[in-house]
Coordinates of C-alpha atoms in Angstrom, one line a residue:
M1 CA -12.8 -14.8 4.6
I2 CA -10.3 -13.7 1.9
G3 CA -8.9 -10.4 3.0
C4 CA -10.2 -7.2 1.3
L5 CA -9.7 -3.5 1.8
V6 CA -11.3 -1.4 4.6
L7 CA -13.7 1.3 3.5
A8 CA -13.0 4.6 5.3
G9 CA -14.6 8.1 5.4
F10 CA -13.9 10.3 2.4
A11 CA -15.1 13.6 3.7
F12 CA -12.6 13.7 6.6
G13 CA -9.8 13.4 4.1
Q14 CA -11.1 16.5 2.2
L15 CA -11.3 18.4 5.5
A16 CA -7.8 17.5 6.6
F17 CA -6.4 18.5 3.2
G18 CA -8.0 21.9 3.5
Q19 CA -6.7 22.4 7.1
E20 CA -3.2 21.5 6.1
D21 CA -3.3 23.8 3.1
R22 CA -3.9 26.8 5.4
R23 CA -0.9 26.3 7.6
A24 CA 2.1 28.6 7.5
R25 CA 4.9 27.0 5.5
V26 CA 8.1 26.0 7.4
D27 CA 10.9 23.5 6.6
V28 CA 12.0 21.4 9.5
E29 CA 15.8 20.8 9.2
N30 CA 16.6 18.8 12.3
Y31 CA 15.3 17.2 15.5
T32 CA 17.2 16.5 18.6
I33 CA 15.1 14.2 20.7
E34 CA 15.8 12.9 24.2
A35 CA 13.1 10.5 25.2
T36 CA 12.5 8.0 28.0
V37 CA 10.4 4.9 27.4
N38 CA 9.1 3.2 30.5
P39 CA 7.5 -0.2 29.6
A40 CA 6.3 -0.8 33.2
T41 CA 4.1 2.3 33.2
Q42 CA 3.6 2.3 29.4
T43 CA 4.7 6.0 29.3
L44 CA 6.9 8.2 27.2
A45 CA 8.6 11.4 28.4
A46 CA 10.4 13.6 25.8
R47 CA 12.3 16.8 25.3
V48 CA 12.4 17.7 21.6
V49 CA 14.4 20.5 20.0
V50 CA 13.1 21.4 16.6
R51 CA 15.1 23.6 14.2
F52 CA 13.0 24.9 11.3
I53 CA 13.2 27.6 8.5
P54 CA 10.1 29.8 7.8
Q55 CA 9.2 29.7 4.2
D56 CA 6.8 32.6 4.3
D57 CA 7.1 36.2 5.4
A58 CA 6.1 37.5 8.8
I59 CA 4.8 34.2 10.2
N60 CA 3.1 34.6 13.6
A61 CA 2.1 31.0 14.2
V62 CA 3.3 27.6 13.3
T63 CA 1.3 24.3 13.5
F64 CA 2.8 20.9 14.3
D65 CA 1.1 17.5 14.5
L66 CA 1.4 15.9 17.9
N67 CA -0.4 12.9 19.3
N68 CA -3.3 13.9 21.4
N69 CA -2.3 11.5 24.2
L70 CA 0.9 13.4 24.9
N71 CA 0.6 16.3 27.4
I72 CA 2.7 19.3 26.7
S73 CA 4.3 20.8 29.9
K74 CA 6.4 23.5 28.2
I75 CA 7.2 25.0 24.8
S76 CA 10.1 27.5 24.7
D77 CA 12.4 29.4 22.2
D78 CA 16.2 29.2 22.1
K79 CA 16.4 31.8 24.9
G80 CA 14.1 29.9 27.2
N81 CA 11.1 32.2 26.7
A82 CA 7.8 30.4 26.9
I83 CA 5.8 30.0 23.6
T84 CA 2.0 29.7 23.8
G85 CA 0.7 26.4 22.4
T86 CA -2.9 25.7 21.6
R87 CA -4.0 22.1 21.2
N88 CA -6.6 21.0 18.6
P89 CA -7.7 17.5 19.5
Q90 CA -9.8 17.2 16.3
D91 CA -6.6 16.8 14.2
N92 CA -3.9 16.0 16.7
T93 CA -2.1 19.4 16.3
V94 CA -0.6 22.1 18.4
R95 CA -0.5 25.7 17.2
L96 CA 2.5 27.8 18.4
A97 CA 1.8 31.6 18.7
F98 CA 5.0 33.7 18.5
A99 CA 5.3 37.1 20.2
N100 CA 7.1 38.6 17.2
P101 CA 6.8 37.6 13.5
L102 CA 9.4 35.1 12.3
D103 CA 11.8 36.2 9.6
K104 CA 11.6 34.3 6.3
D105 CA 14.6 32.0 5.7
Q106 CA 16.1 32.5 9.2
P107 CA 16.5 29.5 11.4
V108 CA 14.2 29.1 14.4
T109 CA 14.7 26.7 17.3
V110 CA 11.8 25.6 19.5
T111 CA 11.9 23.1 22.4
F112 CA 8.9 20.9 23.4
N113 CA 8.6 19.1 26.7
Y114 CA 5.8 16.5 27.1
D115 CA 4.8 13.1 28.4
G116 CA 2.0 10.7 28.3
R117 CA 0.8 7.1 28.1
L118 CA 0.7 5.2 24.8
T119 CA -0.7 1.7 25.4
G120 CA -1.9 1.2 21.9
S121 CA -5.6 1.3 23.0
E122 CA -5.8 5.1 22.6
E123 CA -7.3 6.7 19.5
S124 CA -4.7 6.9 16.8
P125 CA -4.1 10.0 14.6
I126 CA -5.0 7.7 11.8
Y127 CA -8.3 6.1 12.9
G128 CA -8.3 2.4 13.5
I129 CA -4.6 1.8 13.0
K130 CA -2.1 1.4 15.8
F131 CA 1.2 3.2 15.1
A132 CA 2.4 3.4 18.7
A133 CA 2.2 1.1 21.7
I134 CA 4.3 0.7 24.8
Q135 CA 3.8 -2.7 26.4
P136 CA 5.5 -4.2 29.5
D137 CA 7.9 -6.2 27.4
R138 CA 8.2 -4.1 24.2
A139 CA 7.4 -0.9 22.4
F140 CA 7.2 0.7 19.0
L141 CA 6.8 4.4 18.1
L142 CA 6.2 4.9 14.4
Y143 CA 6.4 8.2 12.6
P144 CA 2.7 8.3 11.7
S145 CA 1.8 8.2 15.4
R146 CA 3.1 11.8 15.7
W147 CA 5.0 10.8 18.9
F148 CA 7.2 13.8 18.3
P149 CA 6.1 17.2 16.7
V150 CA 5.7 16.6 12.9
N151 CA 5.6 19.2 10.1
N152 CA 4.1 18.5 6.7
Y153 CA 3.6 14.8 7.4
S154 CA 5.3 12.4 4.9
A155 CA 6.7 15.3 2.9
D156 CA 9.1 17.3 5.1
R157 CA 12.4 15.4 5.2
F158 CA 14.7 15.9 8.2
S159 CA 17.9 14.9 9.9
S160 CA 17.9 13.9 13.5
K161 CA 19.7 12.8 16.7
I162 CA 17.4 10.6 18.7
S163 CA 18.4 9.4 22.2
I164 CA 16.1 6.8 23.9
T165 CA 16.5 5.8 27.5
V166 CA 15.1 2.4 28.4
P167 CA 15.3 0.2 31.6
D168 CA 17.9 -2.4 32.1
G169 CA 17.4 -5.5 30.0
F170 CA 15.8 -3.5 27.1
T171 CA 17.3 -2.4 23.8
A172 CA 16.2 0.5 21.7
I173 CA 16.3 0.4 17.9
G174 CA 16.3 3.3 15.5
S175 CA 17.5 4.7 12.1
G176 CA 21.0 6.0 11.4
V177 CA 24.4 5.5 13.2
G178 CA 23.8 4.0 16.6
S179 CA 25.7 4.3 19.9
K180 CA 25.1 3.3 23.5
V181 CA 26.0 4.8 26.9
G182 CA 24.5 2.8 29.7
Q183 CA 20.9 2.4 28.9
V184 CA 20.8 5.4 26.6
F185 CA 20.6 4.4 22.9
T186 CA 21.4 7.2 20.4
F187 CA 20.7 7.2 16.7
E188 CA 22.1 10.0 14.5
M189 CA 21.1 10.5 10.9
N190 CA 22.6 13.3 8.9
K191 CA 20.9 12.8 5.6
P192 CA 17.4 14.2 5.3
S193 CA 14.8 11.4 5.4
F194 CA 12.1 10.1 7.8
P195 CA 14.1 8.5 10.7
G196 CA 11.5 9.1 13.4
S197 CA 10.5 5.4 14.1
I198 CA 11.7 3.6 17.2
A199 CA 11.4 0.1 18.7
V200 CA 12.2 -1.2 22.2
V201 CA 12.8 -4.9 22.6
K202 CA 14.1 -7.4 25.2
D203 CA 15.2 -10.4 23.3
A204 CA 18.4 -10.7 21.2
P205 CA 17.9 -10.7 17.5
V206 CA 18.3 -13.5 15.0
R207 CA 21.2 -12.6 12.7
I208 CA 21.0 -13.9 9.1
A209 CA 24.0 -13.4 6.8
S210 CA 23.2 -14.3 3.1
G211 CA 24.8 -13.2 -0.1
G212 CA 26.8 -10.5 1.7
I213 CA 23.7 -9.0 3.2
N214 CA 23.1 -9.0 7.0
T215 CA 19.6 -8.9 8.5
L216 CA 18.6 -8.6 12.1
L217 CA 15.2 -9.9 13.0
Y218 CA 13.3 -9.3 16.3
F219 CA 10.4 -11.8 16.2
R220 CA 8.5 -13.1 19.2
G221 CA 6.5 -16.2 20.2
A222 CA 5.4 -18.4 17.3
E223 CA 6.7 -16.0 14.8
A224 CA 10.3 -16.5 16.0
A225 CA 10.4 -19.8 14.2
H226 CA 10.1 -18.0 10.9
A227 CA 12.9 -15.5 11.4
D228 CA 15.4 -17.5 9.3
A229 CA 13.1 -17.7 6.3
Y230 CA 12.3 -14.0 6.5
G231 CA 16.0 -13.2 6.8
E232 CA 16.9 -15.3 3.8
A233 CA 14.0 -13.8 1.7
T234 CA 15.0 -10.2 2.7
A235 CA 18.6 -10.8 1.4
K236 CA 17.3 -12.1 -1.9
M237 CA 14.9 -9.2 -2.3
V238 CA 17.4 -6.5 -1.4
D239 CA 19.9 -8.1 -3.9
H240 CA 17.3 -8.3 -6.7
F241 CA 16.0 -4.7 -6.3
T242 CA 19.5 -3.4 -6.1
G243 CA 19.7 -4.5 -9.7
V244 CA 16.4 -2.9 -10.5
F245 CA 16.6 0.4 -8.6
G246 CA 20.3 0.9 -8.0
L247 CA 22.4 0.7 -4.8
A248 CA 20.2 0.3 -1.8
P249 CA 20.3 3.2 0.8
Y250 CA 20.3 0.5 3.4
A251 CA 21.2 -3.1 2.4
N252 CA 21.5 -4.4 5.9
L253 CA 18.0 -4.2 7.4
T254 CA 16.5 -4.7 10.9
I255 CA 13.0 -6.2 11.0
V256 CA 10.9 -5.8 14.1
E257 CA 7.6 -7.5 14.9
T258 CA 4.9 -5.1 16.1
E259 CA 1.4 -6.4 17.3
D260 CA -2.2 -6.9 16.2
G261 CA -3.8 -3.6 15.2
A262 CA -0.6 -2.2 13.7
P263 CA -0.2 -1.8 9.9
N264 CA 0.8 -5.0 8.1
G265 CA 4.1 -3.4 7.3
Y266 CA 5.9 -0.1 7.8
S267 CA 9.2 1.1 6.6
A268 CA 11.8 3.6 8.0
P269 CA 15.4 4.1 7.1
G270 CA 17.1 0.8 7.6
L271 CA 14.1 -0.6 9.5
I272 CA 11.0 -2.6 8.7
F273 CA 8.1 -3.2 11.1
L274 CA 5.8 -6.2 10.5
N275 CA 2.5 -7.1 12.0
P276 CA 2.3 -10.7 13.3
R277 CA -0.3 -11.4 10.6
A278 CA 2.4 -10.7 8.0
I279 CA 4.7 -13.3 9.5
S280 CA 4.0 -16.9 8.6
K281 CA 5.6 -20.2 7.7
E282 CA 5.3 -19.2 4.0
V283 CA 7.0 -15.8 3.7
N284 CA 4.5 -13.1 3.0
S285 CA 6.5 -11.8 0.0
N286 CA 4.0 -9.1 -0.9
V287 CA 4.2 -7.3 2.4
L288 CA 8.0 -7.8 2.7
V289 CA 8.8 -6.7 -0.9
N290 CA 6.5 -3.6 -0.5
Q291 CA 8.4 -2.5 2.6
I292 CA 11.8 -3.2 1.2
A293 CA 11.0 -1.2 -1.9
R294 CA 10.3 1.8 0.3
Q295 CA 13.9 1.9 1.3
W296 CA 14.3 3.5 -2.2
W297 CA 10.8 4.9 -2.7
E298 CA 10.5 6.9 0.6
T299 CA 13.8 6.7 2.5
Q300 CA 16.0 7.7 -0.5
V301 CA 13.4 9.7 -2.6
S302 CA 10.0 10.9 -1.4
P303 CA 7.2 12.9 -2.9
V304 CA 7.3 16.7 -2.4
N305 CA 3.7 16.5 -1.1
R306 CA 0.8 14.1 -0.9
N307 CA -0.4 14.9 -4.4
H308 CA 2.7 13.1 -5.7
I309 CA 2.5 10.1 -3.3
W310 CA 1.7 7.7 -6.2
L311 CA 5.4 7.7 -6.9
E312 CA 6.0 6.1 -3.5
N313 CA 2.9 3.8 -3.1
G314 CA 2.7 3.0 -6.8
M315 CA 6.3 2.0 -7.1
A316 CA 6.2 0.0 -3.8
L317 CA 3.2 -2.0 -5.1
Y318 CA 4.7 -2.4 -8.5
A319 CA 7.8 -3.9 -6.8
E320 CA 5.5 -6.6 -5.6
A321 CA 4.5 -7.3 -9.2
L322 CA 8.2 -7.2 -10.3
W323 CA 9.0 -9.8 -7.6
T324 CA 6.1 -12.0 -8.8
E325 CA 7.4 -11.7 -12.3
K326 CA 10.9 -12.8 -11.2
E327 CA 9.6 -15.7 -9.2
K328 CA 6.7 -16.9 -11.3
G329 CA 7.1 -15.4 -14.8
A330 CA 5.3 -13.0 -17.1
S331 CA 1.9 -14.5 -16.8
A332 CA 1.9 -14.0 -13.1
I333 CA 2.6 -10.3 -13.3
E334 CA -0.3 -10.0 -15.8
Q335 CA -2.6 -11.3 -13.1
R336 CA -1.1 -9.1 -10.4
M337 CA -1.5 -6.0 -12.5
R338 CA -5.1 -6.9 -13.5
D339 CA -5.9 -7.2 -9.8
A340 CA -4.3 -3.8 -9.1
G341 CA -6.2 -2.3 -12.0
I342 CA -9.6 -3.6 -10.6
T343 CA -8.8 -1.9 -7.3
A344 CA -7.8 1.3 -9.2
L345 CA -11.0 1.4 -11.1
T346 CA -13.1 1.6 -7.8
I347 CA -12.0 5.2 -7.7
E348 CA -13.6 7.0 -10.6
N349 CA -13.4 10.8 -10.2
V350 CA -10.1 11.6 -8.4
P351 CA -6.9 12.0 -10.6
L352 CA -3.7 10.7 -9.2
I353 CA -2.3 14.2 -8.9
Q354 CA -5.1 15.1 -6.4
A355 CA -4.4 12.3 -4.0
S356 CA -4.2 14.7 -1.0
R357 CA -8.0 14.8 -1.2
L358 CA -8.1 11.3 0.3
E359 CA -7.6 10.3 3.9
D360 CA -4.3 8.7 4.8
Y361 CA -4.4 4.9 4.9
S362 CA -8.1 4.8 3.7
P363 CA -8.9 2.1 1.0
E364 CA -9.6 4.9 -1.5
Y365 CA -6.1 6.3 -0.8
W366 CA -4.5 2.9 -1.4
A367 CA -6.7 2.1 -4.4
L368 CA -5.7 5.4 -6.1
T369 CA -2.0 5.9 -5.1
G370 CA -1.1 2.2 -4.9
G371 CA -3.4 0.4 -7.3
K372 CA -3.7 3.0 -10.0
G373 CA -0.1 4.1 -9.3
A374 CA 1.2 0.6 -10.0
A375 CA -1.0 0.3 -13.1
V376 CA 0.3 3.5 -14.5
V377 CA 3.9 2.4 -13.9
Q378 CA 3.2 -0.8 -15.8
M379 CA 1.7 1.1 -18.7
L380 CA 4.7 3.4 -18.7
R381 CA 7.0 0.4 -18.8
S382 CA 5.0 -1.0 -21.8
T383 CA 5.1 2.4 -23.6
M384 CA 8.8 3.0 -23.1
G385 CA 10.1 -0.6 -23.3
D386 CA 12.0 -2.4 -20.5
E387 CA 15.5 -1.0 -21.2
K388 CA 14.5 2.7 -21.3
F389 CA 12.0 2.3 -18.5
F390 CA 14.4 0.8 -16.0
K391 CA 17.2 3.2 -17.0
A392 CA 14.8 6.1 -16.3
V393 CA 13.9 4.6 -12.8
K394 CA 17.6 4.2 -11.8
N395 CA 18.5 7.6 -13.1
F396 CA 15.6 9.3 -11.3
L397 CA 16.6 7.6 -7.9
E398 CA 20.2 8.6 -8.3
Q399 CA 19.5 12.2 -9.4
K400 CA 17.0 12.8 -6.6
A401 CA 18.7 10.8 -3.9
W402 CA 17.9 12.1 -0.4
Q403 CA 15.5 14.7 -1.8
T404 CA 11.9 15.2 -2.5
A405 CA 10.6 14.8 -6.0
T406 CA 7.6 15.7 -8.1
T407 CA 5.7 13.9 -10.9
E408 CA 7.3 16.3 -13.3
D409 CA 10.8 15.3 -12.1
F410 CA 9.9 11.7 -12.9
R411 CA 8.4 12.6 -16.3
K412 CA 11.6 14.4 -17.2
A413 CA 13.7 11.4 -16.2
C414 CA 11.5 9.2 -18.4
E415 CA 11.7 11.6 -21.3
A416 CA 15.5 11.8 -21.1
A417 CA 15.7 8.0 -21.2
M418 CA 13.0 7.6 -23.9
G419 CA 14.3 10.4 -26.1
E420 CA 10.6 11.4 -26.7
E421 CA 8.0 13.6 -25.2
L422 CA 5.7 11.8 -22.8
R423 CA 3.5 14.7 -21.7
Y424 CA 0.4 13.1 -23.3
F425 CA 0.9 10.0 -21.1
F426 CA 1.1 11.9 -17.8
I427 CA -1.9 14.1 -18.8
Q428 CA -4.0 11.0 -19.4
W429 CA -3.0 8.9 -16.5
I430 CA -1.8 11.3 -13.8
E431 CA -3.7 14.5 -14.3
S432 CA -7.0 13.0 -15.5
S433 CA -9.5 10.5 -14.1
G434 CA -11.4 7.8 -15.9
A435 CA -10.5 4.9 -18.1
P436 CA -11.3 4.0 -21.7
E437 CA -13.6 1.2 -22.9
F438 CA -12.4 0.0 -26.3
K439 CA -14.7 -1.1 -29.1
L440 CA -13.0 -2.9 -32.0
E441 CA -14.3 -3.2 -35.6
Y442 CA -12.2 -4.7 -38.4
T443 CA -12.4 -6.1 -41.9
I444 CA -9.9 -8.6 -43.6
F445 CA -8.8 -8.1 -47.2
R446 CA -6.6 -10.3 -49.4
T447 CA -3.6 -8.6 -50.9
S448 CA -0.9 -9.6 -53.4
K449 CA 1.5 -10.5 -50.5
G450 CA -1.0 -11.9 -48.0
F451 CA -3.7 -10.2 -46.0
R452 CA -4.6 -6.9 -44.6
V453 CA -6.6 -6.1 -41.4
Q454 CA -8.2 -2.7 -41.6
G455 CA -10.2 -1.5 -38.6
K456 CA -11.3 1.2 -36.2
I457 CA -10.8 1.4 -32.4
A458 CA -13.4 3.6 -30.6
Q459 CA -13.5 4.8 -27.0
D460 CA -15.0 7.7 -25.2
L461 CA -12.1 9.8 -23.9
D462 CA -11.4 12.8 -26.1
T463 CA -7.8 13.4 -24.8
F464 CA -6.8 9.7 -24.9
R465 CA -3.5 8.8 -26.6
M466 CA -1.8 5.5 -26.0
P467 CA 0.0 2.7 -28.0
V468 CA -2.1 -0.4 -27.8
D469 CA -1.2 -4.0 -28.8
L470 CA -3.0 -6.0 -31.4
H471 CA -2.8 -9.8 -31.3
I472 CA -3.7 -11.4 -34.7
E473 CA -4.3 -15.1 -34.8
T474 CA -3.7 -16.5 -38.3
E475 CA -3.6 -19.8 -40.0
G476 CA 0.1 -19.7 -39.5
N477 CA 2.1 -18.1 -36.7
P478 CA 0.3 -15.4 -34.7
E479 CA 1.3 -11.8 -35.2
D480 CA 1.6 -9.0 -32.7
K481 CA 1.4 -5.4 -33.8
R482 CA 1.2 -2.1 -31.9
V483 CA -1.1 0.7 -33.0
E484 CA -1.5 4.3 -31.8
V485 CA -4.9 5.0 -30.4
M486 CA -5.7 8.7 -30.3
G487 CA -9.0 10.4 -29.5
T488 CA -12.4 8.8 -29.7
S489 CA -11.8 7.0 -33.0
S490 CA -8.6 5.6 -34.5
E491 CA -8.2 3.7 -37.7
F492 CA -5.4 1.1 -38.3
S493 CA -4.2 -1.1 -41.1
V494 CA -2.0 -4.1 -40.5
D495 CA -0.5 -6.5 -43.1
T496 CA -0.1 -10.2 -42.3
F497 CA 1.3 -13.2 -44.2
G498 CA -1.2 -15.8 -42.9
K499 CA -5.0 -15.4 -43.1
P500 CA -6.2 -13.8 -39.9
K501 CA -8.8 -15.8 -37.9
K502 CA -9.2 -13.5 -34.8
V503 CA -8.0 -10.0 -33.8
S504 CA -7.7 -9.1 -30.1
L505 CA -7.0 -5.7 -28.7
D506 CA -4.7 -5.3 -25.7
P507 CA -4.7 -9.1 -25.1
S508 CA -2.4 -8.9 -22.0
N509 CA -4.5 -6.1 -20.4
K510 CA -1.6 -3.7 -20.3
V511 CA -4.0 -0.7 -20.6
L512 CA -6.1 0.3 -17.6
R513 CA -9.6 0.1 -19.1
M514 CA -13.2 -0.9 -18.6
S515 CA -15.0 -3.8 -20.1
P516 CA -18.2 -5.7 -19.2
Q517 CA -16.1 -8.3 -17.2
T518 CA -14.1 -5.6 -15.5
R519 CA -17.3 -3.8 -14.4
V520 CA -18.4 -7.0 -12.7
E521 CA -15.0 -7.3 -10.8
V522 CA -15.1 -3.6 -9.9
A523 CA -18.5 -4.0 -8.4
I524 CA -17.4 -7.0 -6.4
R525 CA -14.3 -5.2 -5.1
R526 CA -16.5 -2.2 -3.9
G527 CA -18.8 -4.6 -2.2
E528 CA -15.8 -6.2 -0.4
Q529 CA -14.8 -2.8 0.9
F530 CA -18.3 -2.1 2.3
A531 CA -18.5 -5.6 3.9
Q532 CA -15.2 -5.2 5.7
V533 CA -16.5 -2.3 7.7
G534 CA -20.0 -3.8 8.3
E535 CA -21.9 -1.8 5.7
L536 CA -23.6 -5.0 4.6
A537 CA -26.6 -3.5 2.9
D538 CA -24.3 -1.4 0.6
A539 CA -22.2 -4.5 0.0
L540 CA -25.2 -6.5 -1.1
K541 CA -26.1 -3.7 -3.6
E542 CA -22.7 -3.8 -5.2
Y543 CA -22.7 -7.6 -5.4
Q544 CA -26.1 -7.4 -7.0
K545 CA -24.8 -5.0 -9.6
A546 CA -22.2 -7.7 -10.5
L547 CA -24.9 -10.4 -10.7
D548 CA -27.1 -8.2 -12.8
T549 CA -24.3 -8.2 -15.4
Q550 CA -23.0 -11.7 -14.9
R551 CA -25.5 -14.1 -13.3
N552 CA -23.0 -17.0 -13.1
S553 CA -20.3 -15.1 -11.3
S554 CA -19.2 -17.5 -8.6
M555 CA -17.3 -14.7 -6.8
A556 CA -20.4 -12.5 -6.5
H557 CA -22.5 -15.3 -5.2
Y558 CA -19.7 -16.3 -2.8
R559 CA -19.5 -12.7 -1.4
V560 CA -23.3 -12.6 -1.0
G561 CA -23.1 -15.9 0.8
E562 CA -20.5 -14.4 3.2
V563 CA -22.8 -11.5 4.0
F564 CA -25.7 -13.8 4.8
F565 CA -23.4 -16.0 6.9
L566 CA -22.3 -12.9 8.9
Q567 CA -26.0 -12.1 9.4
H568 CA -26.7 -15.6 10.7
S569 CA -29.1 -16.2 7.8
Y570 CA -27.6 -19.6 7.2
Q571 CA -30.1 -21.1 4.7
S572 CA -29.8 -18.0 2.5
A573 CA -26.0 -18.3 2.8
A574 CA -26.1 -22.0 1.8
N575 CA -28.3 -21.2 -1.2
E576 CA -25.8 -18.6 -2.4
F577 CA -22.8 -20.9 -1.9
R578 CA -24.6 -23.6 -3.9
E579 CA -25.2 -21.0 -6.7
A580 CA -21.5 -20.2 -6.5
L581 CA -20.5 -23.8 -7.0
N582 CA -22.8 -23.9 -10.1
G583 CA -21.1 -20.7 -11.5
D584 CA -17.9 -20.1 -13.4
I585 CA -15.7 -21.0 -10.4
Q586 CA -13.5 -17.9 -10.9
P587 CA -11.2 -17.4 -9.1
K588 CA -10.4 -21.0 -8.4
W589 CA -10.0 -20.5 -4.7
V590 CA -13.7 -19.9 -4.2
E591 CA -14.3 -23.6 -4.4
V592 CA -12.3 -24.6 -1.4
W593 CA -13.8 -21.8 0.7
I594 CA -17.4 -22.6 -0.4
H595 CA -17.0 -26.1 1.0
I596 CA -15.5 -24.8 4.2
Y597 CA -18.4 -22.3 4.7
L598 CA -21.0 -25.0 3.9
G599 CA -19.3 -27.3 6.5
K600 CA -19.6 -24.5 9.1
I601 CA -23.3 -24.1 8.3
F602 CA -23.9 -27.8 8.7
D603 CA -22.0 -27.9 12.0
I604 CA -24.1 -25.0 13.3
S605 CA -27.3 -26.8 12.3
G606 CA -26.2 -30.0 13.9
Q607 CA -25.6 -32.0 10.7
R608 CA -22.0 -33.2 11.5
D609 CA -21.9 -35.9 8.8
R610 CA -22.7 -33.4 6.1
A611 CA -20.2 -30.9 7.6
V612 CA -17.4 -33.6 7.5
N613 CA -18.3 -34.3 3.9
E614 CA -17.8 -30.6 3.0
Y615 CA -14.5 -30.3 4.8
T616 CA -13.3 -33.4 3.1
Q617 CA -14.3 -32.0 -0.3
A618 CA -12.4 -28.8 0.6
Q619 CA -9.3 -30.9 1.3
R620 CA -9.6 -32.7 -2.0
T621 CA -9.3 -29.4 -3.9
R622 CA -5.7 -29.2 -2.6
D623 CA -6.1 -25.4 -2.7
N624 CA -4.5 -23.7 0.3
T625 CA -5.4 -20.1 -0.5
Q626 CA -5.4 -18.1 2.8
G627 CA -4.7 -21.3 4.8
A628 CA -7.8 -23.1 3.6
Q629 CA -6.3 -26.6 4.1
E630 CA -5.4 -25.9 7.7
E631 CA -8.9 -24.4 8.2
A632 CA -10.6 -27.5 6.8
G633 CA -8.4 -29.8 8.9
K634 CA -9.2 -27.9 12.0
Y635 CA -12.9 -28.4 11.6
L636 CA -12.6 -32.0 10.6
R637 CA -11.1 -32.5 14.1
T638 CA -13.4 -30.2 16.0
P639 CA -16.9 -29.1 14.9
Y640 CA -17.3 -25.4 14.1
K641 CA -19.1 -23.3 16.7
D642 CA -20.6 -19.8 16.2
S643 CA -18.7 -17.9 18.9
S644 CA -20.5 -14.6 18.1
R645 CA -23.8 -16.2 19.1
E646 CA -22.3 -17.7 22.2
A647 CA -21.1 -14.3 23.3
V648 CA -24.7 -13.0 23.0

């Protein structure tokens, strides 16, 4: 099955936002962490000194995030006096009650002592995703796991001194300047960022030096064979994005393999963590680029709060598109951005500037902050022009280095480079929800010097304002013009030399907008999200919406076939896969996977000859999307068996 997003609860995100909003405001300046990681017992013991500054008057209580699986033995102030801490398992927090109100702007020091087991099988602070695991031969403790007390998650930048004690034969890895005394590994970072992610490894790294950039890679098992390729790719990507974003905060990176259940990728200052699924013979450039970009768009500059997180996630996803553009050309980035736009349009009523309403790591969160964020960045680039856009990006990163930033900060950087006011753009795409659906009407007139196209562009958003491209095919050379679309109806007049034959609006899909075809793709994408979490009835409803609009959509039929296959309704699945073969065969990869699924169905029903024929047809397509050729070859050698039924 081609991978798709996971659907997660929306209501919890709203609750968490409300809870966080009620907390007393403090600014954590520094952590001093002394921790012992014991792989044999899969345990962590830590003493953490937190220095913070109260931001409000007369604070009596302060709340920190801390992983539920860690048991607090003592909390004390700088004089050793005990502080009462109350755990709230519902949101992985601990509330500290102070005997006397804290003075605003005066430093406070609190020490936590705690321990616990983190095997990776416990419930995570972010449901369903493993951010911490201590195994007998390795460990990783990522910042989102809240393995140390966290304030204002993903927003409150801090400096740190982290000392990790590990047994003989193990090495600890962290962010900042490292040192070692015996088996105590210390990492000190003086610049405020997010240095709280740690790895513990046994094997020596693979060292790759390429183009003046040094990369250390800790890959295990079968993935170790791909370390050289990932090291070379990392160097090329860091070099390229240094030209795009400016000097890298960390050019020499360390890349560590995690394990199944962890996020595909995670970035910390100077560190990148990759799930084994993201490590393959062919470098997974999307995941790698996304995490490398976060060295600028998180480590160096981060959003002031989660309402501005599109700056981080949108830019990281857009970096994937920029790499695609570099490697495969302009047409490739158009397809990448169209895909991002489809994902973005699955979220209809939440503006980018209200992203804190969404649960962290949920598909809605990624669709809005990543998908729409990247689409907005692409539209901004189109509006400003390449030279001014990339100048603004570099200036912004330089001016806000090692600080938090807001959307307004970014807007001002863009306006300074553009020399024009861009408030209208940010109102439309950041502060508002919805997307236009254009309707184009035009008439062609002959003039003394050639021809004139007069027309009207209609759409349904009152506040919309955006420059939109017109592509005019003529009997001679085609002509491209840019017109300003403002409000629900905008008239235009364009003179051409050759006689116009066809006029297209936004031919490169630079504007995030609806159309009949887009509605089909959005419905399919929503169905994929439901199917991934087993909500198959809801998935079928979304696929049916797509088929109601476009009956020959191979993608919609293919997804329906997948659902029936999961439900063991094999004849219905085969019927849908046949319908898909008779459809528009878009995208092209559906063809190879249809033949593989049909082969599996015939194997299950004991028709081996017909199964072999389908696998052979899959090979003839030469399409290797998501390892299709390896899959077909596997079942040509050995018949497919339904393991889920065997388990029953």
